[in-house]
Short mmCIF file of C-alpha atoms in Angstrom, two decimals:
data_model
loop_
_atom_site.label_atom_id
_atom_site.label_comp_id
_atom_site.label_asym_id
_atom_site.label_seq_id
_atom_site.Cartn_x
_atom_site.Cartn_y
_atom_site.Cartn_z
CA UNK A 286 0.00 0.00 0.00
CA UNK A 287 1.74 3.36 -1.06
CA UNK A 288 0.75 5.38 2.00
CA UNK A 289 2.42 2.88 4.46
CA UNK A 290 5.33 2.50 1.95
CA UNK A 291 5.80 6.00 1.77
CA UNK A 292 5.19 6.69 5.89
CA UNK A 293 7.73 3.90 6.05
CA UNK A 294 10.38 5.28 4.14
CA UNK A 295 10.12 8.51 6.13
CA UNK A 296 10.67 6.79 8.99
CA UNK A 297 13.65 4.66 7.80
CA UNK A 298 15.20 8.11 6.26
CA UNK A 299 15.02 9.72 10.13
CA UNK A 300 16.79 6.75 11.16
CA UNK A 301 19.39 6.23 8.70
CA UNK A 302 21.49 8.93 7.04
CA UNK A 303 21.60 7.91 3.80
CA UNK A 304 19.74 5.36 1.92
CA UNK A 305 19.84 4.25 -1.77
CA UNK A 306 16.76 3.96 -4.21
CA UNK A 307 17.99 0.22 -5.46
CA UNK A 308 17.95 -0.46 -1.58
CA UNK A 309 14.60 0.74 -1.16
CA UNK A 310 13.14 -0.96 -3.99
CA UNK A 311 14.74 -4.38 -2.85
CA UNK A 312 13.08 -3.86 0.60
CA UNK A 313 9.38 -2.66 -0.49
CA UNK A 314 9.52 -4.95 -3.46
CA UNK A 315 8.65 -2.34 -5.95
CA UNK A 316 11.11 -0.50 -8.90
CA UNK A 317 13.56 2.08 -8.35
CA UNK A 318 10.80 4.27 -10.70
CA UNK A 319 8.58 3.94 -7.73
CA UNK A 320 10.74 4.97 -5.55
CA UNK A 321 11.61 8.21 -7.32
CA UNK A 322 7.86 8.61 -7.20
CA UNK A 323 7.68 7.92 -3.89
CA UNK A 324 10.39 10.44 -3.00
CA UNK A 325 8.52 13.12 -4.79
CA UNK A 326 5.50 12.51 -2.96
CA UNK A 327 7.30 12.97 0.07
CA UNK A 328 9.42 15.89 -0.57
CA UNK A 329 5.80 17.68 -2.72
CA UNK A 330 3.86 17.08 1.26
CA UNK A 331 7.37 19.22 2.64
CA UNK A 332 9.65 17.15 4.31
CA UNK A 333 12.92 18.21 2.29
CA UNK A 334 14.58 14.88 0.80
CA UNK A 335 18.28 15.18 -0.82
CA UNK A 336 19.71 12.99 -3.52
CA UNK A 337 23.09 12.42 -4.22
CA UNK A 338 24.63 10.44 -6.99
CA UNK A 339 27.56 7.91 -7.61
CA UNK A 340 27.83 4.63 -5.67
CA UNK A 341 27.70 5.79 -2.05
CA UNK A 342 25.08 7.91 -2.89
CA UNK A 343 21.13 7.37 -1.95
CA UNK A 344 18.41 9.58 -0.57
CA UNK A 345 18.62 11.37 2.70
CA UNK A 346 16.57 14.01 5.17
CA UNK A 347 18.23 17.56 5.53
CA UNK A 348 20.19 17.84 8.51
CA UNK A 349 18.75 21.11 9.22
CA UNK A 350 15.23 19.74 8.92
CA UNK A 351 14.47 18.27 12.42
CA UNK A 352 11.34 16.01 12.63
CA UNK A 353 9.31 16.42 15.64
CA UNK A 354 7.12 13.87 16.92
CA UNK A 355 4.65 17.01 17.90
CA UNK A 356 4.45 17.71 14.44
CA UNK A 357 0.88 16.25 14.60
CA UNK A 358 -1.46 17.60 17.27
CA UNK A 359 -3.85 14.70 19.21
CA UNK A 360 -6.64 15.68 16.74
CA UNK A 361 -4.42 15.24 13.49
CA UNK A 362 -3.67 12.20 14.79
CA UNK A 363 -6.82 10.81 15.63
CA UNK A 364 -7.96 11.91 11.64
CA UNK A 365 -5.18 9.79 10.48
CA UNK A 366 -6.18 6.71 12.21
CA UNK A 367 -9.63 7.64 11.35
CA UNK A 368 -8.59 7.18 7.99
CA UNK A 369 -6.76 3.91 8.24
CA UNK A 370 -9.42 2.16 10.19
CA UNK A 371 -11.98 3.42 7.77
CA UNK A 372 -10.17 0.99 4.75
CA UNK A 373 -9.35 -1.73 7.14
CA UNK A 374 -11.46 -4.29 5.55
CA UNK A 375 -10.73 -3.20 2.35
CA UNK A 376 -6.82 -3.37 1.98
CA UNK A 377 -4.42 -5.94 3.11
CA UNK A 378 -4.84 -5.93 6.97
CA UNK A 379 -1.08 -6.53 8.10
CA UNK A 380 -0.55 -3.22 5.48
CA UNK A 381 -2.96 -1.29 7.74
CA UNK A 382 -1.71 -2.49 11.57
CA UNK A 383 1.89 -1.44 10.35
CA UNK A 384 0.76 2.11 9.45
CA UNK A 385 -1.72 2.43 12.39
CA UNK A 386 1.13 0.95 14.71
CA UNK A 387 3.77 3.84 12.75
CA UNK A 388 1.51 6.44 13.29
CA UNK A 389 0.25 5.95 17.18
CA UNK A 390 4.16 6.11 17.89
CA UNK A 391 3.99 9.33 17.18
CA UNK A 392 2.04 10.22 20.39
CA UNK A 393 2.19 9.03 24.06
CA UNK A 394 0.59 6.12 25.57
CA UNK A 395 -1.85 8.16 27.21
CA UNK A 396 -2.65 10.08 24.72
CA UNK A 397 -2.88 6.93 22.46
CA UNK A 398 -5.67 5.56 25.03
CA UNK A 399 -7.54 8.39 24.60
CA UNK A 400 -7.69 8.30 20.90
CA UNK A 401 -9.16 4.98 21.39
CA UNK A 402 -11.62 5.75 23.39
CA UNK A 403 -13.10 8.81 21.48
CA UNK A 404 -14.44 6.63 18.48
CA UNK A 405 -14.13 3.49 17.21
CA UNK A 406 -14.59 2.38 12.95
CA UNK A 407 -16.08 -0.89 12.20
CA UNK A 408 -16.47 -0.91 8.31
CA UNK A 409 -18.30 -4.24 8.36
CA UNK A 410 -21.68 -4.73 7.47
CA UNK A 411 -24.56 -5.37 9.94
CA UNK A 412 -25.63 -8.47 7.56
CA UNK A 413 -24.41 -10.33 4.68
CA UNK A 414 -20.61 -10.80 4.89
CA UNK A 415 -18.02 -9.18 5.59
CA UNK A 416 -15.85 -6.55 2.96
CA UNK A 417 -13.26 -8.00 1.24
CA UNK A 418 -10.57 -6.83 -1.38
CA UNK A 419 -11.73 -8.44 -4.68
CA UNK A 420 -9.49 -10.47 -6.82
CA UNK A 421 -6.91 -8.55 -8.86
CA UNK A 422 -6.97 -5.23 -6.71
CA UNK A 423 -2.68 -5.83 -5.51
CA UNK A 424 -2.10 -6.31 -9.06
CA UNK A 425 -4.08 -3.46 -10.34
CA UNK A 426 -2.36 -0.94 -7.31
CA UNK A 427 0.97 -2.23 -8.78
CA UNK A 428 0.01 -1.78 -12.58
CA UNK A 429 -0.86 1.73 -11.72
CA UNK A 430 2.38 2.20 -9.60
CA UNK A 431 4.68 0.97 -12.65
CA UNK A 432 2.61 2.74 -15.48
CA UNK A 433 1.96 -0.50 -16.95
CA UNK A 434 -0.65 -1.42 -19.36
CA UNK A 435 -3.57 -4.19 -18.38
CA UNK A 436 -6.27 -5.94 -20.52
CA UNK A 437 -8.89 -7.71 -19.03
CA UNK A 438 -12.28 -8.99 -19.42
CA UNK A 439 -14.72 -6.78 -18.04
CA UNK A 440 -18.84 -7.55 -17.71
CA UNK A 441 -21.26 -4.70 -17.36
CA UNK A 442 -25.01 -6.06 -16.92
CA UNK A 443 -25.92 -2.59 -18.59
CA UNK A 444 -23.98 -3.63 -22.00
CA UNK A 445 -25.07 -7.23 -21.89
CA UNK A 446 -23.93 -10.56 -20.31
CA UNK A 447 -20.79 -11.00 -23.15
CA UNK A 448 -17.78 -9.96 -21.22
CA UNK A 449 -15.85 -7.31 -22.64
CA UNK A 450 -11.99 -7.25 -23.60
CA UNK A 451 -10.63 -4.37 -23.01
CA UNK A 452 -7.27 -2.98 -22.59
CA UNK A 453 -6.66 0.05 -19.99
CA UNK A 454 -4.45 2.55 -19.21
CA UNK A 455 -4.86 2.13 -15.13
CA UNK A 456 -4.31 5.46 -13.78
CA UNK A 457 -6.12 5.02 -9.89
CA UNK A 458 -7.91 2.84 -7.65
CA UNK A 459 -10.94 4.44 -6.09
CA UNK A 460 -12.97 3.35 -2.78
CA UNK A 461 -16.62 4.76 -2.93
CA UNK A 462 -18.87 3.62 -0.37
CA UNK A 463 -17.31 0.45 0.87
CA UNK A 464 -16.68 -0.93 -3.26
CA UNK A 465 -13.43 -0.36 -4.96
CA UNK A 466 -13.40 0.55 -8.79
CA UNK A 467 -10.47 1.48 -10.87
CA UNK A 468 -10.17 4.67 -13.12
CA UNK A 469 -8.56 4.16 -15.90
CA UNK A 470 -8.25 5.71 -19.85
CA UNK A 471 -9.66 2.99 -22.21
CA UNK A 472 -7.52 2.95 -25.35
CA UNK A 473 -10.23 1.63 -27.92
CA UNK A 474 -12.75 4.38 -26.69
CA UNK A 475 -10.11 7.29 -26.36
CA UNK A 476 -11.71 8.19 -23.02
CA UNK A 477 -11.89 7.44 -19.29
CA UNK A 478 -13.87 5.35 -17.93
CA UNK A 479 -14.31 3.38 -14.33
CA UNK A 480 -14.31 -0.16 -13.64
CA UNK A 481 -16.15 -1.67 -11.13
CA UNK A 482 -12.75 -4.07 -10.17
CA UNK A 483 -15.14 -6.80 -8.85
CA UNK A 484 -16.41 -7.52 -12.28
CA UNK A 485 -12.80 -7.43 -13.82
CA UNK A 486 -11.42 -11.36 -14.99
CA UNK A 487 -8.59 -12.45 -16.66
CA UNK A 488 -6.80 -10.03 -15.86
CA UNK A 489 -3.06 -9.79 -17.51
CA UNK A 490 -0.34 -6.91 -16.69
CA UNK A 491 1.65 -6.15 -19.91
CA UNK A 492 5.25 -5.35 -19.80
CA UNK A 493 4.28 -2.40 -22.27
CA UNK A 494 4.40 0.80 -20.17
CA UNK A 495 2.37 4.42 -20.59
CA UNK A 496 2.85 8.17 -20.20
CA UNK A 497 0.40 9.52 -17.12
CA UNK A 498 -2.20 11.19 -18.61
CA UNK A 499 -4.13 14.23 -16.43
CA UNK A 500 -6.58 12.35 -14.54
CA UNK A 501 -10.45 14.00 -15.23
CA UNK A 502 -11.71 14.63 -11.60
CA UNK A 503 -15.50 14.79 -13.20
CA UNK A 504 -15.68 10.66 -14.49
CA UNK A 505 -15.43 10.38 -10.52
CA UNK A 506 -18.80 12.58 -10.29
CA UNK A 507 -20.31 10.17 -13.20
CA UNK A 508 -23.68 9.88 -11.03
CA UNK A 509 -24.37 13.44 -11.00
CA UNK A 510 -24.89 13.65 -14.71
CA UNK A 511 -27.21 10.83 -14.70
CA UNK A 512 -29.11 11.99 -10.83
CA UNK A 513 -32.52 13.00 -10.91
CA UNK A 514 -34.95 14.50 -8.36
CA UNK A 515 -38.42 12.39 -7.71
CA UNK A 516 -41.35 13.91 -5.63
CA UNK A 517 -42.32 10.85 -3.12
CA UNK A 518 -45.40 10.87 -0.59
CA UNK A 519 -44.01 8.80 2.23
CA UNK A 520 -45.65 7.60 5.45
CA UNK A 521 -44.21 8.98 8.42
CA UNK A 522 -42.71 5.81 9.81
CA UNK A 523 -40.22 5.85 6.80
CA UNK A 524 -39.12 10.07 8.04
CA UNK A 525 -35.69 8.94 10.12
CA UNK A 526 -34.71 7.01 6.90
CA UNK A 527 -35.59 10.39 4.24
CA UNK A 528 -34.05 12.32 6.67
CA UNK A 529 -31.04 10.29 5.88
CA UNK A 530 -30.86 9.99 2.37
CA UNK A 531 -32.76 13.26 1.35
CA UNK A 532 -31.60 15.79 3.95
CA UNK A 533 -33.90 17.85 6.60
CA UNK A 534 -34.53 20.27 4.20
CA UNK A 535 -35.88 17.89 1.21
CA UNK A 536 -38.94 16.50 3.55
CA UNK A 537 -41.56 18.37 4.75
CA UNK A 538 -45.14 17.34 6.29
CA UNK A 539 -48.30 16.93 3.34
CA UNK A 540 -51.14 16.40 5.71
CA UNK A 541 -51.72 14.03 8.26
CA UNK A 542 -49.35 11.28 8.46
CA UNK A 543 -48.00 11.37 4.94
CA UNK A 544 -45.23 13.34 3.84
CA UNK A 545 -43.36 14.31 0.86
CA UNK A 546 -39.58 14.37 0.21
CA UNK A 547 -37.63 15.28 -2.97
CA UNK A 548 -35.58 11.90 -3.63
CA UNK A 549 -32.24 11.79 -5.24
CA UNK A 550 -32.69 9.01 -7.92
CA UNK A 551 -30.70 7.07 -10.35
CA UNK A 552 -32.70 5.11 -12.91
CA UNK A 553 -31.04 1.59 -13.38
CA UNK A 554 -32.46 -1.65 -11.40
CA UNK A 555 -30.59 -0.40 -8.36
CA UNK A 556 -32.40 2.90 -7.73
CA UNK A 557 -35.69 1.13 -8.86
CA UNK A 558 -35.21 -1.82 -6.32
CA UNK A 559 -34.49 0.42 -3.96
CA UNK A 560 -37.49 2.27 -4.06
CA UNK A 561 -39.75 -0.66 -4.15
CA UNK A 562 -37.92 -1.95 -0.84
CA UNK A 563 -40.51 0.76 0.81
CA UNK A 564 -43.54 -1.50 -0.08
CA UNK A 565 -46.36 0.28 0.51
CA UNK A 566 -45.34 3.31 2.65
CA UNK A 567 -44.36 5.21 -0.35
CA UNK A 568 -45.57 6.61 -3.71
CA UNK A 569 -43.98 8.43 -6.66
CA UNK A 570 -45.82 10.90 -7.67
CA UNK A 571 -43.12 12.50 -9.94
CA UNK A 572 -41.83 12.00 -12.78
CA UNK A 573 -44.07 9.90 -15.24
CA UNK A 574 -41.52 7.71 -16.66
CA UNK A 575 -40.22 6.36 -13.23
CA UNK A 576 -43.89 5.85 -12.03
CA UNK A 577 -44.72 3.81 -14.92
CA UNK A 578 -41.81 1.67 -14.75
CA UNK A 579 -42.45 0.36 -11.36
CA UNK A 580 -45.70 0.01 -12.11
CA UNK A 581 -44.41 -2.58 -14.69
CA UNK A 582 -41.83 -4.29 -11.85
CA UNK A 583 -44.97 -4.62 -9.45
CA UNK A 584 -47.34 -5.97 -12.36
CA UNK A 585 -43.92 -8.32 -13.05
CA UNK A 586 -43.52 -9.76 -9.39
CA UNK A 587 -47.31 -10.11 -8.85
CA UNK A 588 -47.75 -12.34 -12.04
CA UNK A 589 -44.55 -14.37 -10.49
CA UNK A 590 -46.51 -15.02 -7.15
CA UNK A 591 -50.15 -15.30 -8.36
CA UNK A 592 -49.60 -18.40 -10.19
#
């Protein structure tokens, strides 16, 4: 995982005076490119890195740069565990208890028992099971790390039950709401597009390598082109749930015990599944189009059971 590589190599550099990239790629297990990369990433976040050439020459700290243990206050620290607890079951748990461990050295014992006592993350689900990392995610992180090309087979239920070969530029893994997809520029398309990595197969790293392109913040925001606003009347036993989802300020009281909240709404069999989980305590009233399509579902699941 790059953030505990790259915490660790900060640490290792405080130690050590002087350490060379072909040594740090032999102990991470990654190339001396990565390093380099990793070294920028360090030195862009302002701890000042030095490089020196020839064959006793390697990467060190700046003696005048002194590294305090204080340089994170109790709260800073309690965000960055925050953070690493929060991807616990989604990353390689030994990868996670190293950086947690790195980090809570930074801070006193007590101070560490009161971190744990102010909140605690568990990530797993209340049923089903639990979060795991799907298949192929390690090799995808280290496709992306090395600029490498991958083609895999890819099924989308939207395009059809055929799998798809494809072959992808990987630029960056993405975790949104507990399911990891991967960004990456599509070659045949000439665009970017993300990859739900669970539905990824036969997956195959190329030796072939790529130039970076400039990543397009908006394909993250993909749902906001397609997001639409429906006008539901919902009983009042479903108002701590639209609260929730809608906001305070999307629900307000129709007349007696019904209610009426402005629903954000995505129209593929997950949004329309969704809104038929409320059985009967809720109507659409608005738009047309959605209305009459769960009109069909309902007509579809009550010819299933009525015979």
């Amino acid at each position: 995982m790059k953030i505990e590589r790259i915490l660790s190599i900060v640490l290792l550099l405080l130690e050590r005076k002087k350490v060379s990239s072909s040594e740090l790629a032999k102990m991470f297990e990654v190339t001396p490119r990565t390093i380099f990369r990793d070294i920028e990433t360090i030195t862009k976040a302002g701890i000042p890195i030095t490089s020196s050439p020839g064959v006793n020459g390697g990467f060190s700290i700046m003696e005048r740069y002194k590294f305090e243990k204080k340089i994170f206050t109790q709260a800073e620290i309690l965000v960055l565990i925050l953070g690493l607890n929060s991807i616990h079951s989604t990353v390689s748990s030994d990868e996670v208890l190293n950086a947690i461990a790195k980090v809570k050295s930074l801070i006193s014992e007590n101070e560490n028992r009161l971190v744990d006592k102010l909140i605690a993350i568990d990530p797993s689900p209340w049923f089903g099971s639990t979060l795991v990392k799907p298949p192929g995610l390690g090799q995808i992180r280290t496709a992306i790390e090395e600029d490498r090309l991958i083609t895999f087979e890819y099924l989308d239920p939207f395009e059809g039950m055929t799998p798809l070969e494809l072959t992808i530029e990987p630029c960056r893994l993405v975790l949104k709401n507990s399911v990891w997809y991967m960004q990456g520029f599509c070659t045949e398309k000439g665009g970017f597009r993300m990859f739900k990595v669970s539905r990824i197969s036969s997956l195959v790293t190329h030796h072939d390598t790529f130039k970076k392109r400039e990543i397009e913040d908006e394909v993250l925001d993909i749902t906001e082109k397609e997001l639409i606003h429906l006008t539901l009347l919902f009983d009042q036993s479903l108002i701590p749930y639209m609260r929730e989802y809608c906001g305070e300020k999307n629900i307000r009281l129709y007349e007696g015990a019904k209610w009426i909240a402005k629903f954000p709404f995505i129209a593929n069999d997950h949004g329309y599944t969704h809104l038929l989980s409320f059985g009967d305590k809720c109507e659409c009233i608005e738009p047309e189009h959605v209305r009459s399509e769960l009109t069909k579902r309902i007509e579809g699941i009550y010819k299933v059971y009525s015979n």
